XYZ file of C-alpha atoms in Angstrom:
449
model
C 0.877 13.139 -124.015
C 2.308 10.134 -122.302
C 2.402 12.194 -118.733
C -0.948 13.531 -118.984
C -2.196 9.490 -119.333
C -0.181 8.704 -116.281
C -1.459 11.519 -113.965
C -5.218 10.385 -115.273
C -4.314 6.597 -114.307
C -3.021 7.859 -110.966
C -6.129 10.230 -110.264
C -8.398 6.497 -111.100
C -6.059 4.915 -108.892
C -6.452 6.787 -106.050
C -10.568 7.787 -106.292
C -10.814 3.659 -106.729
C -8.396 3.621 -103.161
C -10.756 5.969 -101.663
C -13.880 3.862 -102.906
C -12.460 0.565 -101.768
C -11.466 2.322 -98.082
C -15.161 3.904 -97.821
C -16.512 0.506 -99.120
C -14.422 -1.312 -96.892
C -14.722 0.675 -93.763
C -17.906 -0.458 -90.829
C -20.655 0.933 -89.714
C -19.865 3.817 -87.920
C -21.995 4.835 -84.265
C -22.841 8.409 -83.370
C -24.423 9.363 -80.623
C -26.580 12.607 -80.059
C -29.152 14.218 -78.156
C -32.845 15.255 -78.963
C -32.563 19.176 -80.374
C -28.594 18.620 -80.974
C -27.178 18.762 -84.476
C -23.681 17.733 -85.716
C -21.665 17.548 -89.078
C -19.720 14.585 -90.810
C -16.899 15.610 -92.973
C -17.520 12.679 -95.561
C -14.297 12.226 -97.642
C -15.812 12.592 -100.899
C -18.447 14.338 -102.810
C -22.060 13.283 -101.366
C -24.416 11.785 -104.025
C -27.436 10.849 -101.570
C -28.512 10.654 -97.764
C -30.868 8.462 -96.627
C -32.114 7.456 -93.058
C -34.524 4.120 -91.616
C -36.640 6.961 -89.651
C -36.726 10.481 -90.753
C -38.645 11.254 -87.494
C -35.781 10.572 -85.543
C -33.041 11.984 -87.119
C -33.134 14.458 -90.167
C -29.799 14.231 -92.574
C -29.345 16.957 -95.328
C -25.838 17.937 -97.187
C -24.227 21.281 -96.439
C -21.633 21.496 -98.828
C -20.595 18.715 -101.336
C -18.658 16.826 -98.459
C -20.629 18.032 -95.370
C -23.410 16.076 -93.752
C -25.731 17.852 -91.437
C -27.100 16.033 -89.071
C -30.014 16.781 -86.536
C -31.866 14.638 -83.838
C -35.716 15.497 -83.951
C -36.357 12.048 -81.107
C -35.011 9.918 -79.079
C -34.301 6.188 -80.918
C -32.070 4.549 -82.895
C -31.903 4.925 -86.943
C -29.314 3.769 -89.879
C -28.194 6.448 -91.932
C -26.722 5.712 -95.533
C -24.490 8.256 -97.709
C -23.783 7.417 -100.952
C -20.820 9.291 -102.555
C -20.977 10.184 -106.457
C -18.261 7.215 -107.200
C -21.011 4.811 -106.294
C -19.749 4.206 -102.917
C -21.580 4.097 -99.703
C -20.692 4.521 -95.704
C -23.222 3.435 -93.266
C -24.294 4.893 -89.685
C -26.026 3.873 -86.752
C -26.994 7.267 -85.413
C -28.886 7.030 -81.696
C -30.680 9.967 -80.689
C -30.707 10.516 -76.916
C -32.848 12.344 -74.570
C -30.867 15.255 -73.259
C -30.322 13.785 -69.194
C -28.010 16.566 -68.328
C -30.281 18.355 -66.422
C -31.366 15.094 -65.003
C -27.364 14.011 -64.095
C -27.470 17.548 -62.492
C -29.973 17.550 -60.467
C -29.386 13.677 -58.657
C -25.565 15.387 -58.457
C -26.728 18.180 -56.373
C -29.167 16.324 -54.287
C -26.663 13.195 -53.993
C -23.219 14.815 -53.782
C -22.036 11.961 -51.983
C -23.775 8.969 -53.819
C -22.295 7.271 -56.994
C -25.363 7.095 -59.240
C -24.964 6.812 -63.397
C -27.791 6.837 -65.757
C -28.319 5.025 -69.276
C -31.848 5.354 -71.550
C -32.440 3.010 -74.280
C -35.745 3.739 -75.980
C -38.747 4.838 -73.693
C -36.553 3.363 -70.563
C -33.951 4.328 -68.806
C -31.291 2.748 -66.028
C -30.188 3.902 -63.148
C -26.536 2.252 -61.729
C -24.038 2.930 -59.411
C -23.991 2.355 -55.373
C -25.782 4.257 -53.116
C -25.804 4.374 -49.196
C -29.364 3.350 -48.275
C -33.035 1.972 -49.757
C -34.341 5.394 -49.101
C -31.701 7.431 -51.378
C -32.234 4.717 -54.071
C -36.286 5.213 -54.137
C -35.521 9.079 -53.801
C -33.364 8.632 -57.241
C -36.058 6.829 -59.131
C -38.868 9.220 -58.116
C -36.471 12.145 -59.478
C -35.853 10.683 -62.528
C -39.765 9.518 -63.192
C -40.868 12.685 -65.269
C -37.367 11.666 -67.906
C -38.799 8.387 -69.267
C -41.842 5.930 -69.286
C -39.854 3.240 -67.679
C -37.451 3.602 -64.510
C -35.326 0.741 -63.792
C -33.424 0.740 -60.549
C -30.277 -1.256 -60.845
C -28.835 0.718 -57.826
C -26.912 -1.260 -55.804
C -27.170 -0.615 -52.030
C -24.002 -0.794 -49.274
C -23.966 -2.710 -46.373
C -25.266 -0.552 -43.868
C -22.685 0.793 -40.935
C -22.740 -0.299 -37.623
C -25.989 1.616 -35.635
C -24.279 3.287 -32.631
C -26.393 1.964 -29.279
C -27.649 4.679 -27.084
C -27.758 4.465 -23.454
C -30.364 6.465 -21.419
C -30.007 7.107 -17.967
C -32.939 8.950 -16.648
C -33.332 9.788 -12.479
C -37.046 10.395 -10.270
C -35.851 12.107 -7.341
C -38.693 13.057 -5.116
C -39.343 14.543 -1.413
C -42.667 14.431 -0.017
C -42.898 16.043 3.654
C -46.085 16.486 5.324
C -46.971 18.096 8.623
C -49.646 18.314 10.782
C -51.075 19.714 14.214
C -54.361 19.150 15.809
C -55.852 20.566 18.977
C -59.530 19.844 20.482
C -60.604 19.624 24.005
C -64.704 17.733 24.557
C -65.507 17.670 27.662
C -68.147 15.184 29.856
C -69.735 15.969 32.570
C -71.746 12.987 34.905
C -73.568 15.203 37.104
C -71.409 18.445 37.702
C -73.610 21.325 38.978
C -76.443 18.580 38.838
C -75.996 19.024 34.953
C -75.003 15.619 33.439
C -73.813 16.629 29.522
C -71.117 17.158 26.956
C -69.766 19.964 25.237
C -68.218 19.004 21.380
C -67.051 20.815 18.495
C -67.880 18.161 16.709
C -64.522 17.734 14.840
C -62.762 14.479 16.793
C -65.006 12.149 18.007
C -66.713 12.878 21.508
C -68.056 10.353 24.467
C -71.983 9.250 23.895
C -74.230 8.992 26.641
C -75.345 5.421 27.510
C -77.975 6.639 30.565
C -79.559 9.466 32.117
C -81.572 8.907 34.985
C -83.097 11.540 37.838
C -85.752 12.571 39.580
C -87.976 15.933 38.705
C -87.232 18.389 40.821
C -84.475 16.914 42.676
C -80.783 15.636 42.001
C -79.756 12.758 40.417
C -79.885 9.675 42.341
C -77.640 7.282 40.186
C -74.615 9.009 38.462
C -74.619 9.159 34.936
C -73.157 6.488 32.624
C -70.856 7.823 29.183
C -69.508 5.594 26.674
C -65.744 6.805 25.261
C -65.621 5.678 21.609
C -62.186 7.837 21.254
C -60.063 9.192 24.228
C -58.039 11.378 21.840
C -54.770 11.106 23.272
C -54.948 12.883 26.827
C -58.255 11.893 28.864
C -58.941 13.554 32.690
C -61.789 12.420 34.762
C -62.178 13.965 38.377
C -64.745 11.755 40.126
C -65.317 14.323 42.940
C -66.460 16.871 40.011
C -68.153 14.172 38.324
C -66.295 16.774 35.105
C -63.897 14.755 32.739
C -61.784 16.106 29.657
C -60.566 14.684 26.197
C -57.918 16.502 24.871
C -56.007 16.096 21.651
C -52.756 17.584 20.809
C -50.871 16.249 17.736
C -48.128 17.144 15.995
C -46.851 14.708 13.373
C -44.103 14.656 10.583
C -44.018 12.456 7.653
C -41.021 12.484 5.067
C -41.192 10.421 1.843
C -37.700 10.077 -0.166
C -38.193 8.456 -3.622
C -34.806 8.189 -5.377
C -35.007 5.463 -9.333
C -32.124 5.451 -11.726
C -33.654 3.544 -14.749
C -31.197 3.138 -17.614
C -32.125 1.716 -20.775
C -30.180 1.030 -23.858
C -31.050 0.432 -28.053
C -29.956 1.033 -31.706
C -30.149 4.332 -33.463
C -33.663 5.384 -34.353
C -35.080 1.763 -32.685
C -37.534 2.477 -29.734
C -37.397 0.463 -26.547
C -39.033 0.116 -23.450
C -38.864 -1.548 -20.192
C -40.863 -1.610 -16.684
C -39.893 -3.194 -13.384
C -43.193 -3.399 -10.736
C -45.666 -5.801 -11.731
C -49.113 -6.026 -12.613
C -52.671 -5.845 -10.315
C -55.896 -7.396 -10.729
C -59.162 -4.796 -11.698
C -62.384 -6.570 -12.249
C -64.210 -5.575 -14.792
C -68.192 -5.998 -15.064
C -69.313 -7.265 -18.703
C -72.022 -6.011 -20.925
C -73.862 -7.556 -23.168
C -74.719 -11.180 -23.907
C -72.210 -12.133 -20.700
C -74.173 -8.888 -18.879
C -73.434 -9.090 -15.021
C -70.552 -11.179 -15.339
C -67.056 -10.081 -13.801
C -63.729 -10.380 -15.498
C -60.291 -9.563 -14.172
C -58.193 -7.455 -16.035
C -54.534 -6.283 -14.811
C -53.070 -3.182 -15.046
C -49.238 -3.048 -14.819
C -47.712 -0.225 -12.711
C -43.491 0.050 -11.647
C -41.018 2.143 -13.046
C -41.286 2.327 -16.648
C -39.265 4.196 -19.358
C -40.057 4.443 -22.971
C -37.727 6.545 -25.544
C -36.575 6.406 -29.170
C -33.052 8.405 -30.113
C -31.970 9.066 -33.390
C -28.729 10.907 -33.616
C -28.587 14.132 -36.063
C -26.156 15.365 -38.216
C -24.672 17.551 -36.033
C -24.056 14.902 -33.824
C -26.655 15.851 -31.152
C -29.343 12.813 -29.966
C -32.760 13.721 -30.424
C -35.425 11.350 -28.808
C -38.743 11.217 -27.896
C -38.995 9.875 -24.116
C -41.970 8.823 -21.806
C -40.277 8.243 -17.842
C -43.015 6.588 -15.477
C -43.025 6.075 -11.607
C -46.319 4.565 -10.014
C -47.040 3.055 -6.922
C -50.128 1.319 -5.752
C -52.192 3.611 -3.330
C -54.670 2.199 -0.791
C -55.906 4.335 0.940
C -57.553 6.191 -2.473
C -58.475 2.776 -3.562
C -62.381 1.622 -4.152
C -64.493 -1.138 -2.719
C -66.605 -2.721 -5.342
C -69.201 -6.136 -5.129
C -66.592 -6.871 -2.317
C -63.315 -6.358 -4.441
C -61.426 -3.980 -3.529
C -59.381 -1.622 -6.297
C -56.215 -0.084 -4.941
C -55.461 3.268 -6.761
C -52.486 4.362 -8.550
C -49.917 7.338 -7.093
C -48.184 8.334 -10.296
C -45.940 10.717 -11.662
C -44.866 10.449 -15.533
C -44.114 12.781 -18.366
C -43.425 12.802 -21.865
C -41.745 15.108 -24.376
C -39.375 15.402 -27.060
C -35.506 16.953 -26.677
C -32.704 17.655 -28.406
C -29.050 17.329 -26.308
C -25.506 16.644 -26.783
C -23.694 13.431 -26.040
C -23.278 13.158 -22.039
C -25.558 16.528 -21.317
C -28.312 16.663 -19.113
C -31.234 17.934 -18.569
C -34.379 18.167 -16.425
C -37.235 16.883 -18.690
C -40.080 17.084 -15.409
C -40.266 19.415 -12.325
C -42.666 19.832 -9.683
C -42.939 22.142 -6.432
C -46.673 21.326 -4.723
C -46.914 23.714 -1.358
C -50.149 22.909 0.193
C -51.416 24.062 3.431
C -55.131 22.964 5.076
C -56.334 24.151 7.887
C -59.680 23.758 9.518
C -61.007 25.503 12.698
C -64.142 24.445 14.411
C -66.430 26.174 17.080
C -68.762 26.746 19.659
C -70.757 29.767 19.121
C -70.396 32.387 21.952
C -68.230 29.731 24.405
C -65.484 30.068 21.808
C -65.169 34.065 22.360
C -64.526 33.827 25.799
C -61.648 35.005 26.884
C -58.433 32.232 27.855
C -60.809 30.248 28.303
C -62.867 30.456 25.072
C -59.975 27.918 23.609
C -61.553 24.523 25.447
C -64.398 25.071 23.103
C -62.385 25.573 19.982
C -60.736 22.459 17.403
C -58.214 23.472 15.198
C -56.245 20.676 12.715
C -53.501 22.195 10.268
C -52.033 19.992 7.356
C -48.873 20.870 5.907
C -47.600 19.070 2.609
C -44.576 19.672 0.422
C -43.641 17.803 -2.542
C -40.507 18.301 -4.602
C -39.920 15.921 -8.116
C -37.290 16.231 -10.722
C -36.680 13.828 -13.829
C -33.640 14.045 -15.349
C -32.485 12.148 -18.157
C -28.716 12.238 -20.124
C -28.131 10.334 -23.412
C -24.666 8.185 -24.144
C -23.369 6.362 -27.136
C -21.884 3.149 -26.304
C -19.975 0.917 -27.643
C -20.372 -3.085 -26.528
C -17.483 -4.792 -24.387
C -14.855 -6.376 -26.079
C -14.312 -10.442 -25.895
C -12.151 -10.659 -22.909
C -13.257 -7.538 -20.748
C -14.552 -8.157 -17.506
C -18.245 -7.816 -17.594
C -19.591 -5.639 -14.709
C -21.985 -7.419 -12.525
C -23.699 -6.400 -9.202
C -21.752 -5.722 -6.138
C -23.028 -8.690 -3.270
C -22.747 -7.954 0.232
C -21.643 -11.518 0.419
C -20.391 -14.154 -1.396
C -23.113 -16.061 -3.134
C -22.874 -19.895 -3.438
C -18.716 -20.005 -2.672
C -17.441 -23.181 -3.951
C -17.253 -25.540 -1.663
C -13.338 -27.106 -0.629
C -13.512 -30.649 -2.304
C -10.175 -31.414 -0.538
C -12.098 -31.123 2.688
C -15.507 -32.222 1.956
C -14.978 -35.564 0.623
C -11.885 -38.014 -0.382
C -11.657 -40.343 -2.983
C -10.111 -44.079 -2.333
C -8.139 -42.401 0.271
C -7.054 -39.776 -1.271
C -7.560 -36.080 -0.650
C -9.261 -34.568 -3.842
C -7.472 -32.573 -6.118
C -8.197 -29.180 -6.289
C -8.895 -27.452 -9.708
């Protein structure tokens, strides 16, 4: 009787140790996400469940000492179980939304970033380091459609070093131009008692001043013929009273245009530069100020205009925009006594793709042009041999060849102490003078340095 008492005191004993341990143990957190369900294994027989928000998380007893529990939304609740001694444990149970697929996805389109994610509520936070502004705002628009609230705690690195990009780009151009011209006018001041001319019309010819005679008989004073152009050979026989103005040209022009811009800037960063210089273009007003003139100027040289961004694959791509022009003259305009020279210019612009130090010819241009103009004297002209006096013939001959080439470099700057290259001088510029023998000082010869 006595050991059946003492096994009864030691059963108390140890249900009252179990009490005190749930009663003294604190509240416990569990963390789960929406549509996920776990068990507790409670130590002792479950009396009661109860939870702050049953439409957040939904508790209900398995078995006598197993607690089912089941998150129905994202929040946070307290969950109490009460055990049949009269104890009681307490949870704080948060319910999260289920960001794997979210974690996922910024994983497989950032393999290389470090991005974590936390939700609390309707918001959630993104940390972690990325490489740039534009992978951070990339992250927040991915992860817009997960909660109400984004907030972007991503911190950004420093940015590398841009490489710089050199450009060298070369106009090479040959312009050769040819031309022959033959025409023969001829005067006549009384020859055969005939005072005249015979023209094609295509040079200029002699004009005759006077004409005087007699009718019926020969001319008593000889004829007078003014010579606005003598071509380049001019005959007169005074005995014939019969002169000749021949032309026979043959010229050859050759035109050599060689420029080697080369202009340098960051990755993706466009730049420009021109060397020429600018020319005035008046411009007439409309308007209130109608009739007015204003000067406007219009820049022409040798300009280049490009922007490189370097790919992965370690090719440059760029957009460039090469531009030679020259001022032109002779095709220029005459306007309220101004006069407007015209612009001779050859430019392109594209978009390529090469390799560091390649090249490549971005412009070409072949122009074969040939002119040629024949003028005649009816009937004269088909004589034979000499049906060639009464014939002008002028041939033109051009040829123009252009290339552009340009090849992209990555540089890297001169280091503190390299020489820095500078242009090569003929000759010395500004020597320093020899102080020993330009002046002396109390007496002295000057020191030198």
């Amino acid at each position: 009787m006595q050991s059946i008492k003492h096994l009864s005191f030691v059963s108390a004993l140890a249900v009252a140790a179990a009490g005190f341990a749930l009663a003294q143990s604190g509240p416990e957190d569990i963390r789960l996400t929406v549509g996920k369900s776990i068990t507790i294994d409670y130590p002792a027989d479950i009396a009661r469940i109860s939870t702050s928000n049953p439409d957040v998380v939904d508790a209900s007893p398995v078995t006598a000492r197993e607690v089912l529990v089941h998150g129905k939304s994202f929040g946070t609740v307290t969950m109490i179980v009460w055990s049949k001694t009269g104890e009681r444990n307490f949870y704080n149970v948060t319910v999260e939304q289920n960001l794997e697929p979210l974690r996922k996805l910024l994983k497989e389109t950032f393999p290389k970033e470090d991005i974590h994610i936390q939700i609390s509520r309707d918001s959630m936070s993104l940390t972690g380091k990325v490489s740039s502004k534009d992978v951070s705002d990339r992250a927040t628009a991915l992860s817009a459609p997960f909660a109400k609230t984004i907030v972007n705690n991503l911190q950004i690195a420093a940015a590398a070093v841009e490489k710089q990009i050199l450009l060298r780009v070369k106009f090479a151009e040959l312009d050769r131009t040819a031309a022959s011209q033959f025409a023969v006018n001829l005067i006549s001041t009384g020859a055969a008692n005939t005072p005249g001319r015979i023209t094609t019309g295509q040079f200029p010819a002699p004009t005759t001043a006077t004409v005087t005679g007699q009718s019926g008989t020969n001319l008593n004073q000889p004829t007078s013929f003014n010579i606005s152009d003598a071509l380049n050979i001019f005959a007169f026989r005074s005995d014939l009273n019969l002169g000749a103005l021949i032309r026979a040209l043959q010229s050859r022009n050759l035109l050599q245009i060689l420029a080697e811009p080369n202009l340098i800037t960051s990755n993706g960063k466009e730049a420009s530069f021109l060397v020429g210089g600018e020319f005035p273009i008046p411009v007439l007003q409309g308007g209130g100020n109608s009739g007015a003139i204003t000067i406007v100027f219009r820049e022409f040289g040798v300009r280049v205009t490009f922007n490189p961004s370097i790919t992965e694959n370690g090719t440059i791509r760029m957009y460039v925009k090469p531009e030679v022009s020259t001022l032109d003259v002779a095709h220029g305009i005459s306007f309220n006594g101004f006069t407007i020279p015209a612009l001779s210019t050859r430019k392109m612009e594209t978009n390529i793709e090469l390799g560091e130090g390649q090249s490549f010819v971005i412009g070409g241009l072949i122009d074969n042009r040939l002119t040629e103009t024949i003028s005649r004297i009816p009937g004269l002209a088909s004589l034979p041999i000499l049906g060639n006096l009464f014939k002008s013939k002028e041939v033109d001959r051009n040829n123009t060849e252009l290339v552009v080439m340009v090849t992209p470099e990555i540089t890297m700057p001169l280091q503190a102490g390299e020489p820095k290259p500078m242009p090569v001088m003929p000759r010395e510029f500004l020597a320093p003078a020899n102080l020993s023998d330009a002046y002396q000082v109390k007496g002295k010869p000057a020191k030198k340095k």
